[in-house]
Amino acid sequence: MDRFDLYQDWLRAAPPRVSVMDGLDDYDRIALDAAGMAALGRSDLPGDAVVQRDGRLAVGGYDEDRAIYGAAAFACGEEPRTIHLGLDIFAAGGAPVYAPLGGIVHSFQDNAAPQDYGPTIILEHAATSELTFYTLYGHLSRDSLEGLEVGQAFSAGQTLGWLGGPEVNGDWPAHLHIQLILDLMGRAGDFPGVFKKSERATWKRNCPDPRPFLGLSDFS
């Protein structure tokens, strides 16, 4: 079996996990594709854009063809990268982020370019003797990286970091980008979260849907 099949087998038999953020038991779905942006009355999503309603979390974005990725940061030859393969959880800046599963710090860095992740942590999870996978947490606060060390262990439910504001997270509204990655392909501290539509099927096998992992079973 390849890594995707090993992961699916592990997921079906995995032990209970904890919530990555407070409020995930009651949230609003959000879409940032063309229809979703039209519903928000926006064509872009700067840091001061209002995404949440009444303080509730807004969640969505996996495998979404996003209308907001027209900037040079997402250009890749003739075909832009528009397919988002993480899950976005919009919440207030400073909200805590918890490790949903025990693991160790694989790598971290501040991806400080405009429209990038800002402070980012990647955890490594040795799920079985055959399967190791990774979870990436992007758009954190800079103090989330203070004192962090490669190899540092986090238990499920332990505070991993806090959401950053637009001034540090690439000028996006405060949110967590969480992405599952089966093969980091030699990368550290960063991994693309947006891919070409023509390569969608391939990348979805390397970056599976985070929603079942996080227990968000009400998504279709």
mmCIF file of C-alpha atoms in Angstrom:
data_model
loop_
_atom_site.group_PDB
_atom_site.id
_atom_site.type_symbol
_atom_site.label_atom_id
_atom_site.label_comp_id
_atom_site.label_asym_id
_atom_site.label_seq_id
_atom_site.Cartn_x
_atom_site.Cartn_y
_atom_site.Cartn_z
ATOM 1 C CA MET A 1 0.000 0.000 0.000
ATOM 2 C CA ASP A 2 1.114 3.563 -0.616
ATOM 3 C CA ARG A 3 1.130 6.254 2.079
ATOM 4 C CA PHE A 4 -2.375 7.431 1.267
ATOM 5 C CA ASP A 5 -3.838 3.958 1.765
ATOM 6 C CA LEU A 6 -1.806 3.464 4.959
ATOM 7 C CA TYR A 7 -3.117 6.770 6.257
ATOM 8 C CA GLN A 8 -6.718 5.865 5.457
ATOM 9 C CA ASP A 9 -6.332 2.554 7.284
ATOM 10 C CA TRP A 10 -4.821 4.312 10.302
ATOM 11 C CA LEU A 11 -7.560 6.945 10.304
ATOM 12 C CA ARG A 12 -10.295 4.315 10.457
ATOM 13 C CA ALA A 13 -8.664 2.742 13.518
ATOM 14 C CA ALA A 14 -7.063 5.863 15.063
ATOM 15 C CA PRO A 15 -7.373 6.715 18.760
ATOM 16 C CA PRO A 16 -9.503 9.721 19.765
ATOM 17 C CA ARG A 17 -8.032 13.116 18.941
ATOM 18 C CA VAL A 18 -8.661 16.490 20.535
ATOM 19 C CA SER A 19 -9.915 19.687 18.969
ATOM 20 C CA VAL A 20 -7.291 21.869 17.326
ATOM 21 C CA MET A 21 -9.184 25.036 18.387
ATOM 22 C CA ASP A 22 -11.901 26.003 20.829
ATOM 23 C CA GLY A 23 -15.322 26.345 19.220
ATOM 24 C CA LEU A 24 -15.108 23.572 16.637
ATOM 25 C CA ASP A 25 -18.216 21.980 18.101
ATOM 26 C CA ASP A 26 -20.273 24.874 16.706
ATOM 27 C CA TYR A 27 -19.078 26.820 13.672
ATOM 28 C CA ASP A 28 -20.114 28.319 10.358
ATOM 29 C CA ARG A 29 -18.985 26.958 7.036
ATOM 30 C CA ILE A 30 -17.251 29.361 4.711
ATOM 31 C CA ALA A 31 -16.401 29.172 1.010
ATOM 32 C CA LEU A 32 -13.794 31.338 -0.700
ATOM 33 C CA ASP A 33 -14.384 30.157 -4.243
ATOM 34 C CA ALA A 34 -15.988 32.520 -6.766
ATOM 35 C CA ALA A 35 -19.505 31.986 -5.386
ATOM 36 C CA GLY A 36 -18.341 32.333 -1.795
ATOM 37 C CA MET A 37 -16.464 35.545 -2.452
ATOM 38 C CA ALA A 38 -19.522 36.944 -4.229
ATOM 39 C CA ALA A 39 -21.614 36.085 -1.153
ATOM 40 C CA LEU A 40 -19.128 38.015 0.980
ATOM 41 C CA GLY A 41 -19.325 40.916 -1.476
ATOM 42 C CA ARG A 42 -15.562 40.841 -2.001
ATOM 43 C CA SER A 43 -13.036 40.153 -4.745
ATOM 44 C CA ASP A 44 -10.044 39.917 -2.393
ATOM 45 C CA LEU A 45 -9.394 39.061 1.244
ATOM 46 C CA PRO A 46 -7.112 41.600 2.969
ATOM 47 C CA GLY A 47 -6.313 41.359 6.644
ATOM 48 C CA ASP A 48 -9.094 43.724 7.659
ATOM 49 C CA ALA A 49 -11.833 41.739 5.875
ATOM 50 C CA VAL A 50 -14.637 40.543 8.165
ATOM 51 C CA VAL A 51 -15.071 36.796 7.812
ATOM 52 C CA GLN A 52 -16.615 35.593 11.086
ATOM 53 C CA ARG A 53 -20.139 36.283 12.286
ATOM 54 C CA ASP A 54 -21.009 36.842 15.937
ATOM 55 C CA GLY A 55 -17.636 35.511 17.069
ATOM 56 C CA ARG A 56 -18.290 31.992 15.768
ATOM 57 C CA LEU A 57 -15.524 30.113 13.993
ATOM 58 C CA ALA A 58 -15.750 30.017 10.206
ATOM 59 C CA VAL A 59 -14.373 26.818 8.662
ATOM 60 C CA GLY A 60 -13.803 25.628 5.127
ATOM 61 C CA GLY A 61 -11.569 25.614 2.104
ATOM 62 C CA TYR A 62 -10.287 22.094 1.486
ATOM 63 C CA ASP A 63 -10.055 21.200 -2.236
ATOM 64 C CA GLU A 64 -11.504 24.602 -3.053
ATOM 65 C CA ASP A 65 -10.818 26.382 -6.348
ATOM 66 C CA ARG A 66 -10.196 29.826 -4.927
ATOM 67 C CA ALA A 67 -10.912 33.059 -6.698
ATOM 68 C CA ILE A 68 -8.535 35.034 -4.452
ATOM 69 C CA TYR A 69 -5.258 33.565 -5.674
ATOM 70 C CA GLY A 70 -4.471 35.941 -8.504
ATOM 71 C CA ALA A 71 -1.332 37.442 -6.983
ATOM 72 C CA ALA A 72 2.201 36.766 -8.178
ATOM 73 C CA ALA A 73 2.800 34.615 -5.080
ATOM 74 C CA PHE A 74 0.544 31.950 -6.590
ATOM 75 C CA ALA A 75 1.794 32.145 -10.173
ATOM 76 C CA CYS A 76 3.419 29.005 -11.538
ATOM 77 C CA GLY A 77 4.150 29.297 -15.243
ATOM 78 C CA GLU A 78 1.097 29.544 -17.458
ATOM 79 C CA GLU A 79 -1.210 27.815 -14.978
ATOM 80 C CA PRO A 80 -1.768 29.526 -11.602
ATOM 81 C CA ARG A 81 -2.053 27.616 -8.337
ATOM 82 C CA THR A 82 -5.669 27.937 -7.194
ATOM 83 C CA ILE A 83 -6.628 24.639 -5.478
ATOM 84 C CA HIS A 84 -6.412 24.999 -1.692
ATOM 85 C CA LEU A 85 -5.420 21.767 0.054
ATOM 86 C CA GLY A 86 -5.521 22.865 3.673
ATOM 87 C CA LEU A 87 -8.454 23.649 5.923
ATOM 88 C CA ASP A 88 -8.907 27.235 7.136
ATOM 89 C CA ILE A 89 -10.345 28.003 10.566
ATOM 90 C CA PHE A 90 -11.080 31.708 11.005
ATOM 91 C CA ALA A 91 -10.986 32.955 14.589
ATOM 92 C CA ALA A 92 -9.810 35.982 16.527
ATOM 93 C CA GLY A 93 -6.122 36.821 16.587
ATOM 94 C CA GLY A 94 -4.465 35.375 19.674
ATOM 95 C CA ALA A 95 -6.791 32.354 19.859
ATOM 96 C CA PRO A 96 -4.919 29.248 21.056
ATOM 97 C CA VAL A 97 -4.104 26.372 18.734
ATOM 98 C CA TYR A 98 -3.775 22.883 20.221
ATOM 99 C CA ALA A 99 -1.940 19.832 18.966
ATOM 100 C CA PRO A 100 -4.796 17.527 17.885
ATOM 101 C CA LEU A 101 -2.539 14.469 18.091
ATOM 102 C CA GLY A 102 0.726 13.805 19.879
ATOM 103 C CA GLY A 103 3.872 14.397 17.858
ATOM 104 C CA ILE A 104 7.220 16.136 17.679
ATOM 105 C CA VAL A 105 8.286 19.360 16.031
ATOM 106 C CA HIS A 106 9.646 18.498 12.606
ATOM 107 C CA SER A 107 10.446 22.104 11.678
ATOM 108 C CA PHE A 108 9.276 25.688 11.947
ATOM 109 C CA GLN A 109 9.973 29.102 10.434
ATOM 110 C CA ASP A 110 8.503 32.519 9.814
ATOM 111 C CA ASN A 111 7.345 32.582 6.185
ATOM 112 C CA ALA A 112 7.111 36.344 6.214
ATOM 113 C CA ALA A 113 6.445 37.195 2.555
ATOM 114 C CA PRO A 114 3.146 38.922 1.688
ATOM 115 C CA GLN A 115 0.296 36.398 1.323
ATOM 116 C CA ASP A 116 2.460 33.637 2.791
ATOM 117 C CA TYR A 117 1.882 31.624 5.996
ATOM 118 C CA GLY A 118 3.759 33.851 8.411
ATOM 119 C CA PRO A 119 4.940 31.841 11.459
ATOM 120 C CA THR A 120 4.526 28.139 10.702
ATOM 121 C CA ILE A 121 4.995 24.907 12.663
ATOM 122 C CA ILE A 122 5.116 21.391 11.210
ATOM 123 C CA LEU A 123 4.517 18.441 13.549
ATOM 124 C CA GLU A 124 5.641 14.900 12.774
ATOM 125 C CA HIS A 125 3.379 12.029 13.838
ATOM 126 C CA ALA A 126 4.724 8.469 13.967
ATOM 127 C CA ALA A 127 1.316 6.859 13.629
ATOM 128 C CA THR A 128 2.452 3.249 13.085
ATOM 129 C CA SER A 129 5.674 1.409 12.308
ATOM 130 C CA GLU A 130 4.841 1.900 8.630
ATOM 131 C CA LEU A 131 3.266 5.363 8.628
ATOM 132 C CA THR A 132 4.665 8.757 9.555
ATOM 133 C CA PHE A 133 2.744 11.837 8.507
ATOM 134 C CA TYR A 134 2.844 15.562 9.184
ATOM 135 C CA THR A 135 0.503 18.387 10.123
ATOM 136 C CA LEU A 136 1.267 21.990 9.176
ATOM 137 C CA TYR A 137 -0.050 24.955 11.157
ATOM 138 C CA GLY A 138 0.213 28.270 9.349
ATOM 139 C CA HIS A 139 -0.650 31.915 10.166
ATOM 140 C CA LEU A 140 0.465 31.713 13.795
ATOM 141 C CA SER A 141 1.790 34.511 15.987
ATOM 142 C CA ARG A 142 5.528 35.135 16.196
ATOM 143 C CA ASP A 143 5.605 34.270 19.880
ATOM 144 C CA SER A 144 4.397 30.772 18.897
ATOM 145 C CA LEU A 145 7.948 30.147 17.653
ATOM 146 C CA GLU A 146 9.756 31.497 20.703
ATOM 147 C CA GLY A 147 11.726 28.792 22.510
ATOM 148 C CA LEU A 148 10.563 26.119 20.062
ATOM 149 C CA GLU A 149 13.016 23.337 19.209
ATOM 150 C CA VAL A 150 13.138 20.709 16.494
ATOM 151 C CA GLY A 151 12.281 17.378 18.096
ATOM 152 C CA GLN A 152 10.272 18.995 20.893
ATOM 153 C CA ALA A 153 7.353 16.771 21.895
ATOM 154 C CA PHE A 154 3.747 17.925 22.089
ATOM 155 C CA SER A 155 0.986 15.816 23.540
ATOM 156 C CA ALA A 156 -2.562 15.857 22.221
ATOM 157 C CA GLY A 157 -4.359 18.888 23.610
ATOM 158 C CA GLN A 158 -1.206 20.816 24.492
ATOM 159 C CA THR A 159 -1.105 24.451 23.337
ATOM 160 C CA LEU A 160 1.003 24.563 20.186
ATOM 161 C CA GLY A 161 0.726 28.293 19.487
ATOM 162 C CA TRP A 162 -1.644 31.183 18.907
ATOM 163 C CA LEU A 163 -3.189 32.789 15.837
ATOM 164 C CA GLY A 164 -1.328 35.759 14.425
ATOM 165 C CA GLY A 165 -2.877 38.981 13.218
ATOM 166 C CA PRO A 166 -2.655 40.371 9.672
ATOM 167 C CA GLU A 167 0.568 42.210 10.474
ATOM 168 C CA VAL A 168 2.456 38.902 10.837
ATOM 169 C CA ASN A 169 0.388 36.283 8.981
ATOM 170 C CA GLY A 170 0.853 37.475 5.394
ATOM 171 C CA ASP A 171 -1.904 40.137 5.630
ATOM 172 C CA TRP A 172 -4.813 37.708 5.828
ATOM 173 C CA PRO A 173 -7.711 37.828 8.300
ATOM 174 C CA ALA A 174 -6.689 35.883 11.414
ATOM 175 C CA HIS A 175 -7.085 32.158 10.796
ATOM 176 C CA LEU A 176 -5.384 28.793 11.112
ATOM 177 C CA HIS A 177 -4.346 26.954 7.985
ATOM 178 C CA ILE A 178 -4.015 23.273 8.925
ATOM 179 C CA GLN A 179 -2.797 20.828 6.312
ATOM 180 C CA LEU A 180 -2.089 17.098 6.384
ATOM 181 C CA ILE A 181 1.025 16.043 4.469
ATOM 182 C CA LEU A 182 2.072 12.458 3.874
ATOM 183 C CA ASP A 183 5.383 13.261 2.136
ATOM 184 C CA LEU A 184 7.181 16.547 2.859
ATOM 185 C CA MET A 185 9.485 15.952 -0.113
ATOM 186 C CA GLY A 186 12.498 17.220 1.763
ATOM 187 C CA ARG A 187 10.913 20.512 2.807
ATOM 188 C CA ALA A 188 11.173 22.040 6.263
ATOM 189 C CA GLY A 189 9.237 24.891 7.860
ATOM 190 C CA ASP A 190 7.053 25.341 4.800
ATOM 191 C CA PHE A 191 5.006 23.375 2.281
ATOM 192 C CA PRO A 192 2.760 24.639 -0.527
ATOM 193 C CA GLY A 193 -0.904 24.827 0.406
ATOM 194 C CA VAL A 194 -2.191 25.733 -3.048
ATOM 195 C CA PHE A 195 -1.702 23.686 -6.196
ATOM 196 C CA LYS A 196 -2.455 23.638 -9.910
ATOM 197 C CA LYS A 197 -5.892 22.418 -10.902
ATOM 198 C CA SER A 198 -4.343 20.050 -13.462
ATOM 199 C CA GLU A 199 -2.434 18.317 -10.620
ATOM 200 C CA ARG A 200 -5.354 18.210 -8.199
ATOM 201 C CA ALA A 201 -5.777 14.432 -7.972
ATOM 202 C CA THR A 202 -2.083 13.821 -7.336
ATOM 203 C CA TRP A 203 -1.765 16.424 -4.595
ATOM 204 C CA LYS A 204 -4.960 15.323 -2.850
ATOM 205 C CA ARG A 205 -3.337 11.932 -2.269
ATOM 206 C CA ASN A 206 -0.353 13.613 -0.609
ATOM 207 C CA CYS A 207 -2.480 16.130 1.322
ATOM 208 C CA PRO A 208 -5.653 14.295 2.422
ATOM 209 C CA ASP A 209 -8.755 16.067 3.632
ATOM 210 C CA PRO A 210 -8.116 17.269 7.238
ATOM 211 C CA ARG A 211 -11.805 17.222 8.153
ATOM 212 C CA PRO A 212 -12.110 13.513 9.072
ATOM 213 C CA PHE A 213 -8.830 13.805 11.019
ATOM 214 C CA LEU A 214 -10.294 16.716 12.994
ATOM 215 C CA GLY A 215 -13.651 14.997 13.515
ATOM 216 C CA LEU A 216 -15.586 17.412 11.292
ATOM 217 C CA SER A 217 -17.921 14.772 9.917
ATOM 218 C CA ASP A 218 -20.774 17.096 8.960
ATOM 219 C CA PHE A 219 -19.031 18.233 5.789
ATOM 220 C CA SER A 220 -20.243 16.495 2.682
#
